[in-house]
Amino acid sequence: MKNKIFKYVFAVSIAGFLMGFDTVVISGVNLPIKNLWNTSDWFHGAFIISMSLWGMVIGALAGGYPTQKFGRKQTLIWVGITFLISALGAALTTGPYMFSFFRLIGGISAGVASIAAPTYISEIAKANNRGRLVMLFQFNIVFGILLAYLSNYLLAEAVAVDSWRLMLGIESVPACVFTLALLFVPKSPRWLIVNEKNIEEARNSLSKMMSKNEANHLITLLQKEDNAVASDAKGLFSGKYNRVLMLSFLIAFFNQFSGISFILFYAPEILEKAGLVTSESLLSSVSIGVVNLIFTFVGISFIDKYGRKQLMYIGSVGYIIALSMVAVGFYFSTTAWFKLFFMLLFIASHAVGQGAVIWVFISEIFPTRIRSFGQSWGAGLLNVFAAIIALFGSVLINVFAPWIVFAFFAFFMVLQLLFTHYLMPETKGVSLEEIQGLLVKAKK
């Protein structure tokens, strides 16, 4: 049963791979497209770089509806299809506006994926390994980022003309694999019970994941919990869920104001400013992806052992040290390798801290009845902040001294450390229904 659950989770988590690959592949086509179409910094930031991020905002904010209405599985199948359309469309584009349109489609797909995939995984996982299983989504995001960097480097070296088209088009292969794999994944039993009231189909799904006694116990528990919630049904913004809304807002805000998207999207350009030549900067971008992947494994190993809060402590301290030293490196014009070392420390801190925690934490803290809408709120905010960073990143990197930008991000990580200590609850080893009782305001 455990092997079956893992297979279902892994198939669904491929959505994270597509999300990571699609988001970061732009770093390799960034400069070739800018030179090809001779776009201004503002146009390049607003349309070429950040368009997929604004698509992710739309997809994340709107993704709660299809995830809740049509189910997690059906929504993810359409995510795979639209990723395929986006990859082929962007690769075959003839101009910047057409390119931006297909990047927008890919962004919408990624936004919806960020709702449906973690929601599905959290709903079929058990409390004692939920963190690790939801983190497979994050692992695949990181793996997608690494392969995007690697394929960009290899294709740039191997193909002399229009290599950027291949960089974008190759995403169609995993998009096809993902869509086909989903055909063998059962629907979420929690969704079937709470939203569809379909006990028999839920029982059939659960039979593929756990013993008959465990399935009957979970069905009874969910029906009882759903009846209690239904008698006090309120909207997401009714005031009942203020605490979880605040927690998801703050963790999403700090995630992006660490500077993670700034570094991932503009890595080759930042590294060139640090003193590396173009080929070295592309290869060093691969090292960022490798470090991200390695320390994501560390996060997966630790998240259910030490808990979400402890990882946030570790990540916050690492952020502060790394960002401060990169700022020092740019201010005193140290060697490029000094700056690269602390950028890699930053990536490691992110992978163990925020990168490991955010998707797990947001998927846990909202009740089943509104989980997809709560996930939509958290992921939507995350993508809004990411889009803002991407939008202004091209200007930031060319207007302000780099040390100012990194010092700015370091300041916000001090605030994140305070948030972790004073406001963030620990959810390790607690069932979804118990978390609801702890965080959601009870009916008076």
Coordinates of C-alpha atoms in Angstrom, one line a residue:
M1 CA 0.0 0.0 0.0
K2 CA 2.9 2.4 0.9
N3 CA 4.5 1.7 -2.5
K4 CA 1.2 2.4 -4.3
I5 CA 0.7 5.7 -2.4
F6 CA 4.3 6.7 -3.3
K7 CA 3.7 5.9 -7.0
Y8 CA 0.5 8.1 -7.0
V9 CA 2.3 10.9 -5.2
F10 CA 5.3 10.7 -7.5
A11 CA 3.1 10.8 -10.6
V12 CA 1.2 13.9 -9.3
S13 CA 4.5 15.6 -8.1
I14 CA 5.8 15.6 -11.7
A15 CA 3.6 18.8 -11.9
G16 CA 6.3 20.3 -9.8
F17 CA 9.0 19.3 -12.3
L18 CA 7.0 21.1 -15.1
M19 CA 6.5 24.1 -12.9
G20 CA 10.2 24.4 -12.0
F21 CA 11.4 23.7 -15.5
D22 CA 8.9 26.1 -17.2
T23 CA 9.6 28.9 -14.7
V24 CA 13.5 28.9 -14.8
V25 CA 14.1 27.9 -18.5
I26 CA 13.7 31.6 -19.2
S27 CA 17.1 32.3 -17.6
G28 CA 18.8 30.6 -20.6
V29 CA 16.8 32.3 -23.3
N30 CA 16.8 35.6 -21.5
L31 CA 19.8 37.3 -23.2
P32 CA 19.4 35.7 -26.7
I33 CA 15.8 36.9 -26.9
K34 CA 16.6 40.3 -25.6
N35 CA 19.3 40.7 -28.3
L36 CA 17.1 39.1 -31.0
W37 CA 14.1 41.5 -30.4
N38 CA 16.1 44.4 -29.0
T39 CA 13.6 44.9 -26.2
S40 CA 14.0 47.6 -23.4
D41 CA 14.6 46.7 -19.8
W42 CA 11.0 47.5 -18.8
F43 CA 9.5 45.5 -21.7
H44 CA 11.8 42.6 -21.1
G45 CA 11.0 42.5 -17.4
A46 CA 7.3 43.0 -17.8
F47 CA 6.6 40.7 -20.8
I48 CA 9.5 38.3 -21.5
I49 CA 10.6 37.5 -17.9
S50 CA 7.6 38.0 -15.7
M51 CA 4.8 37.1 -18.0
S52 CA 4.8 33.5 -16.9
L53 CA 4.9 34.7 -13.3
W54 CA 1.8 36.8 -13.9
G55 CA 0.2 33.7 -15.5
M56 CA 1.1 31.8 -12.3
V57 CA -0.7 34.5 -10.3
I58 CA -3.8 34.0 -12.5
G59 CA -3.6 30.2 -12.3
A60 CA -3.0 30.1 -8.6
L61 CA -5.8 32.6 -7.7
A62 CA -8.3 30.9 -10.1
G63 CA -7.0 27.3 -9.6
G64 CA -9.0 26.8 -6.4
Y65 CA -12.2 26.7 -8.4
P66 CA -11.5 23.8 -10.8
T67 CA -9.6 21.9 -8.1
Q68 CA -12.6 22.1 -5.9
K69 CA -15.3 21.7 -8.6
F70 CA -13.9 19.1 -10.9
G71 CA -11.4 17.4 -8.6
R72 CA -7.7 17.3 -8.1
K73 CA -7.0 14.6 -10.7
Q74 CA -9.1 16.1 -13.5
T75 CA -7.6 19.5 -13.0
L76 CA -4.1 18.1 -13.2
I77 CA -4.8 16.3 -16.5
W78 CA -5.7 19.7 -18.0
V79 CA -2.5 21.2 -16.5
G80 CA -0.4 18.6 -18.4
I81 CA -2.2 19.4 -21.7
T82 CA -1.8 23.2 -21.3
F83 CA 1.9 22.8 -20.4
L84 CA 2.4 20.9 -23.7
I85 CA 0.6 23.7 -25.7
S86 CA 2.7 26.4 -23.9
A87 CA 6.1 24.6 -24.6
L88 CA 5.4 24.1 -28.3
G89 CA 3.9 27.5 -28.8
A90 CA 6.8 29.4 -27.1
A91 CA 9.3 27.3 -29.1
L92 CA 7.7 28.1 -32.4
T93 CA 7.0 31.8 -31.7
T94 CA 7.7 34.5 -34.3
G95 CA 7.8 37.6 -32.1
P96 CA 7.8 38.9 -28.5
Y97 CA 4.0 39.3 -28.1
M98 CA 3.3 35.7 -29.3
F99 CA 6.1 34.5 -27.1
S100 CA 4.6 36.3 -24.1
F101 CA 1.2 34.8 -24.8
F102 CA 2.4 31.2 -24.7
R103 CA 4.6 31.9 -21.6
L104 CA 1.4 33.3 -20.0
I105 CA -0.3 29.9 -20.8
G106 CA 2.6 28.0 -19.2
G107 CA 2.4 30.3 -16.2
I108 CA -1.3 29.7 -15.7
S109 CA -0.7 25.9 -15.9
A110 CA 2.0 26.2 -13.2
G111 CA -0.2 28.3 -11.0
V112 CA -3.0 25.7 -11.2
A113 CA -0.5 22.9 -10.6
S114 CA 0.7 24.6 -7.4
I115 CA -2.9 24.3 -6.1
A116 CA -4.0 20.9 -7.2
A117 CA -0.8 18.8 -6.7
P118 CA 0.1 19.7 -3.1
T119 CA -3.6 19.5 -2.2
Y120 CA -3.9 16.0 -3.6
I121 CA -0.7 14.8 -2.0
S122 CA -1.6 16.1 1.4
E123 CA -5.0 14.5 1.2
I124 CA -3.7 10.9 0.5
A125 CA -0.7 11.0 2.8
K126 CA -0.6 9.9 6.5
A127 CA 0.4 12.4 9.2
N128 CA 3.7 10.7 10.0
N129 CA 5.1 11.0 6.4
R130 CA 3.0 13.9 5.0
G131 CA 5.9 16.3 5.0
R132 CA 8.1 14.0 3.0
L133 CA 5.4 13.2 0.5
V134 CA 4.3 16.7 -0.1
M135 CA 8.0 17.6 -0.4
L136 CA 8.2 15.4 -3.5
F137 CA 6.4 18.2 -5.2
Q138 CA 9.1 20.6 -4.1
F139 CA 11.8 18.1 -5.0
N140 CA 10.4 18.0 -8.5
I141 CA 10.3 21.8 -8.7
V142 CA 14.0 21.8 -7.8
F143 CA 14.8 18.9 -10.2
G144 CA 13.0 20.8 -13.0
I145 CA 15.1 23.9 -12.2
L146 CA 18.3 21.9 -12.3
L147 CA 17.4 20.2 -15.7
A148 CA 16.4 23.6 -17.1
Y149 CA 19.8 25.0 -16.2
L150 CA 21.6 21.9 -17.5
S151 CA 19.6 21.7 -20.8
N152 CA 20.1 25.4 -21.4
Y153 CA 23.9 25.0 -21.0
L154 CA 24.1 21.9 -23.1
L155 CA 21.9 23.2 -25.9
A156 CA 23.7 26.6 -25.9
E157 CA 27.0 24.7 -26.4
A158 CA 25.7 22.2 -28.9
V159 CA 23.4 24.3 -31.2
A160 CA 24.7 27.4 -32.8
V161 CA 21.5 28.9 -34.2
D162 CA 18.1 29.3 -32.4
S163 CA 19.1 27.0 -29.5
W164 CA 16.6 28.9 -27.3
R165 CA 13.8 27.3 -29.3
L166 CA 15.0 23.8 -28.3
M167 CA 15.4 25.0 -24.7
L168 CA 11.7 25.8 -24.6
G169 CA 10.3 23.0 -26.8
I170 CA 12.0 20.1 -24.9
E171 CA 9.5 20.7 -22.1
S172 CA 6.8 19.0 -24.2
V173 CA 8.3 15.6 -23.5
P174 CA 7.8 15.6 -19.6
A175 CA 4.4 17.3 -20.2
C176 CA 3.3 14.2 -22.2
V177 CA 4.7 11.8 -19.6
F178 CA 2.9 13.6 -16.8
T179 CA -0.5 13.6 -18.5
L180 CA -0.4 9.9 -19.3
A181 CA 0.8 9.0 -15.8
L182 CA -2.3 10.7 -14.3
L183 CA -4.6 8.3 -16.0
F184 CA -3.6 5.7 -13.5
V185 CA -3.9 7.8 -10.4
P186 CA -7.2 7.5 -8.3
K187 CA -9.2 10.5 -7.2
S188 CA -8.6 12.1 -3.8
P189 CA -10.8 10.2 -1.3
R190 CA -11.1 13.3 0.9
W191 CA -12.4 15.3 -2.0
L192 CA -14.9 12.5 -3.0
I193 CA -16.3 12.4 0.6
V194 CA -16.4 16.1 1.4
N195 CA -17.2 17.6 -1.9
E196 CA -19.0 14.9 -3.9
K197 CA -20.5 12.9 -1.0
N198 CA -19.5 9.8 -3.0
I199 CA -18.7 7.3 -0.3
E200 CA -18.4 4.2 -2.6
E201 CA -15.9 5.8 -5.0
A202 CA -14.0 7.1 -2.0
R203 CA -13.9 3.6 -0.5
N204 CA -12.6 2.3 -3.8
S205 CA -9.8 4.9 -3.9
L206 CA -8.9 4.2 -0.3
S207 CA -8.7 0.4 -1.0
K208 CA -5.7 1.2 -3.2
M209 CA -3.9 3.0 -0.4
M210 CA -4.7 1.4 2.9
S211 CA -6.4 -1.6 4.6
K212 CA -10.2 -1.9 4.8
N213 CA -10.3 -1.1 8.5
E214 CA -8.1 2.0 8.1
A215 CA -10.4 3.1 5.2
N216 CA -13.6 2.7 7.2
H217 CA -12.1 4.6 10.1
L218 CA -11.0 7.5 7.9
I219 CA -14.4 7.6 6.1
T220 CA -16.2 7.7 9.5
L221 CA -13.9 10.4 10.8
L222 CA -14.2 12.6 7.6
Q223 CA -18.0 12.3 7.6
K224 CA -18.2 13.3 11.2
E225 CA -15.8 16.2 10.7
D226 CA -17.6 17.3 7.5
N227 CA -21.0 17.4 9.3
A228 CA -19.6 19.5 12.1
V229 CA -18.0 21.9 9.6
A230 CA -21.1 22.0 7.4
S231 CA -23.2 23.3 10.3
D232 CA -20.8 26.2 10.6
A233 CA -19.9 26.6 7.0
K234 CA -18.2 30.0 6.3
G235 CA -16.3 31.5 3.4
L236 CA -12.5 31.8 3.3
F237 CA -12.6 35.5 4.3
S238 CA -15.4 35.3 6.8
G239 CA -13.1 35.9 9.8
K240 CA -13.2 32.3 10.8
Y241 CA -9.9 31.5 9.0
N242 CA -8.0 34.7 9.8
R243 CA -5.1 33.0 11.5
V244 CA -4.4 30.6 8.7
L245 CA -4.8 33.4 6.1
M246 CA -2.2 35.5 8.0
L247 CA 0.2 32.5 8.3
S248 CA 0.0 31.7 4.6
F249 CA 0.4 35.4 3.7
L250 CA 3.6 35.8 5.8
I251 CA 5.3 32.6 4.7
A252 CA 4.6 33.4 1.0
F253 CA 5.9 37.0 1.5
F254 CA 9.1 36.0 3.1
N255 CA 9.7 33.2 0.6
Q256 CA 10.0 35.7 -2.2
F257 CA 11.5 38.6 -0.3
S258 CA 14.5 36.3 0.4
G259 CA 15.4 37.0 -3.2
I260 CA 15.1 33.4 -4.4
S261 CA 13.3 34.2 -7.7
F262 CA 15.7 37.2 -8.3
I263 CA 18.6 34.8 -8.2
L264 CA 17.0 31.9 -10.1
F265 CA 15.7 34.1 -12.9
Y266 CA 18.7 36.4 -13.3
A267 CA 21.5 33.9 -12.2
P268 CA 23.6 34.2 -15.4
E269 CA 23.3 38.0 -15.4
I270 CA 24.1 38.3 -11.7
L271 CA 27.1 36.0 -12.1
E272 CA 28.4 38.0 -15.0
K273 CA 28.2 41.1 -12.8
A274 CA 30.1 39.1 -10.2
G275 CA 32.9 38.7 -12.6
L276 CA 32.3 35.5 -14.6
V277 CA 32.2 35.3 -18.4
T278 CA 29.1 34.2 -20.2
S279 CA 30.0 30.5 -20.5
E280 CA 31.1 30.4 -16.9
S281 CA 27.9 32.1 -15.7
L282 CA 25.7 29.5 -17.5
L283 CA 27.8 26.6 -16.1
S284 CA 27.7 28.2 -12.6
S285 CA 23.9 28.4 -12.9
V286 CA 24.0 24.6 -13.2
S287 CA 25.9 24.5 -9.9
I288 CA 23.0 26.5 -8.3
G289 CA 20.6 23.8 -9.5
V290 CA 22.8 21.0 -8.2
V291 CA 23.1 22.5 -4.7
N292 CA 19.4 23.2 -4.7
L293 CA 18.7 19.5 -5.5
I294 CA 21.2 18.1 -2.9
F295 CA 19.9 20.2 -0.1
T296 CA 16.3 19.5 -1.0
F297 CA 17.1 15.9 -0.2
V298 CA 18.3 17.1 3.2
G299 CA 15.0 19.0 3.7
I300 CA 13.1 15.8 2.7
S301 CA 15.0 13.8 5.3
F302 CA 14.5 16.3 8.1
I303 CA 11.0 17.7 7.7
D304 CA 9.1 14.9 9.4
K305 CA 12.0 14.3 11.9
Y306 CA 12.7 17.8 13.2
G307 CA 9.6 19.6 12.0
R308 CA 8.7 22.6 9.8
K309 CA 9.6 25.2 12.4
Q310 CA 13.2 23.9 13.0
L311 CA 13.9 23.9 9.3
M312 CA 12.7 27.5 9.1
Y313 CA 15.1 28.5 11.9
I314 CA 18.0 26.9 10.0
G315 CA 17.0 28.4 6.7
S316 CA 16.6 31.9 8.2
V317 CA 20.0 32.0 9.8
G318 CA 21.6 30.6 6.6
Y319 CA 19.8 33.3 4.5
I320 CA 21.0 36.1 6.7
I321 CA 24.6 35.0 6.6
A322 CA 24.7 34.2 2.9
L323 CA 22.9 37.4 1.7
S324 CA 25.0 39.6 3.9
M325 CA 28.2 38.1 2.6
V326 CA 27.1 38.4 -1.0
A327 CA 26.4 42.1 -0.3
V328 CA 29.8 42.4 1.3
G329 CA 31.4 40.7 -1.7
F330 CA 29.8 43.1 -4.2
Y331 CA 30.6 46.2 -2.0
F332 CA 34.3 45.4 -1.7
S333 CA 34.6 43.9 -5.2
T334 CA 35.8 40.5 -4.0
T335 CA 36.5 37.6 -6.4
A336 CA 33.6 36.1 -8.4
W337 CA 34.1 32.7 -6.6
F338 CA 33.6 34.3 -3.2
K339 CA 30.3 35.7 -4.3
L340 CA 29.3 32.4 -6.0
F341 CA 30.2 30.4 -2.8
F342 CA 27.8 32.5 -0.7
M343 CA 25.1 32.4 -3.4
L344 CA 25.3 28.7 -3.2
L345 CA 25.0 28.9 0.6
F346 CA 21.9 31.0 0.1
I347 CA 20.5 28.3 -2.2
A348 CA 21.3 25.6 0.3
S349 CA 19.6 27.6 3.1
H350 CA 16.5 28.0 0.9
A351 CA 16.3 24.3 0.0
V352 CA 16.5 23.2 3.7
G353 CA 14.3 26.1 5.0
Q354 CA 11.6 27.8 3.0
G355 CA 11.9 25.6 0.0
A356 CA 11.2 22.5 2.1
V357 CA 8.5 24.0 4.2
I358 CA 6.2 26.3 2.2
W359 CA 4.2 23.8 0.1
V360 CA 3.9 21.4 3.0
F361 CA 2.8 24.1 5.4
I362 CA 0.2 25.8 3.2
S363 CA -1.3 22.4 2.2
E364 CA -1.7 21.4 5.9
I365 CA -3.2 24.5 7.6
F366 CA -6.5 24.8 5.7
P367 CA -9.5 22.5 6.4
T368 CA -10.5 20.0 3.6
R369 CA -13.7 21.9 2.8
I370 CA -11.8 25.0 1.8
R371 CA -8.3 23.5 1.2
S372 CA -8.1 24.2 -2.5
F373 CA -9.3 27.8 -2.0
G374 CA -6.8 28.3 0.9
Q375 CA -4.0 26.7 -1.2
S376 CA -5.1 29.1 -4.0
W377 CA -4.7 32.1 -1.6
G378 CA -1.3 31.0 -0.4
A379 CA 0.1 30.1 -3.8
G380 CA -1.5 33.1 -5.4
L381 CA 0.3 35.4 -3.0
L382 CA 3.6 33.5 -3.5
N383 CA 3.3 34.1 -7.3
V384 CA 2.3 37.7 -6.9
F385 CA 5.4 38.4 -4.9
A386 CA 7.5 36.3 -7.3
A387 CA 6.1 38.3 -10.3
I388 CA 6.9 41.6 -8.6
I389 CA 10.5 40.5 -8.0
A390 CA 10.8 39.3 -11.6
L391 CA 9.1 42.5 -13.0
F392 CA 11.5 44.8 -11.3
G393 CA 14.5 42.4 -11.3
S394 CA 15.8 43.6 -14.7
V395 CA 15.7 47.2 -13.5
L396 CA 17.1 46.4 -10.1
I397 CA 20.1 44.6 -11.5
N398 CA 20.9 47.5 -13.9
V399 CA 20.0 50.6 -11.7
F400 CA 21.1 49.7 -8.2
A401 CA 24.5 48.5 -7.0
P402 CA 24.2 44.7 -6.4
W403 CA 25.2 45.0 -2.8
I404 CA 22.2 47.2 -2.0
V405 CA 19.8 44.6 -3.5
F406 CA 21.3 41.7 -1.5
A407 CA 21.4 43.8 1.7
F408 CA 17.7 44.6 1.1
F409 CA 16.8 40.9 1.0
A410 CA 19.0 40.1 4.1
F411 CA 16.9 42.6 6.1
F412 CA 13.7 40.8 5.3
M413 CA 15.2 37.5 6.4
V414 CA 15.8 38.9 9.8
L415 CA 12.0 39.6 9.9
Q416 CA 11.4 36.0 8.8
L417 CA 13.4 34.7 11.7
L418 CA 11.1 36.7 14.1
F419 CA 8.0 35.4 12.3
T420 CA 9.2 31.8 12.7
H421 CA 9.9 32.3 16.4
Y422 CA 6.8 34.2 17.5
L423 CA 4.0 33.3 15.0
M424 CA 4.6 30.0 13.2
P425 CA 3.0 26.8 14.7
E426 CA 4.5 23.3 14.4
T427 CA 2.4 20.9 12.3
K428 CA 4.8 17.9 12.3
G429 CA 3.0 14.6 13.0
V430 CA -0.4 16.2 13.4
S431 CA -3.4 15.0 11.3
L432 CA -5.1 17.4 9.0
E433 CA -8.3 17.3 11.1
E434 CA -6.3 18.0 14.3
I435 CA -4.5 21.0 12.7
Q436 CA -7.9 22.4 11.8
G437 CA -9.0 22.2 15.4
L438 CA -5.8 24.0 16.5
L439 CA -5.7 26.8 14.0
V440 CA -9.3 27.5 12.9
K441 CA -11.5 29.7 15.1
A442 CA -14.3 27.5 16.6
K443 CA -17.9 28.4 16.4
K444 CA -19.1 30.4 19.4

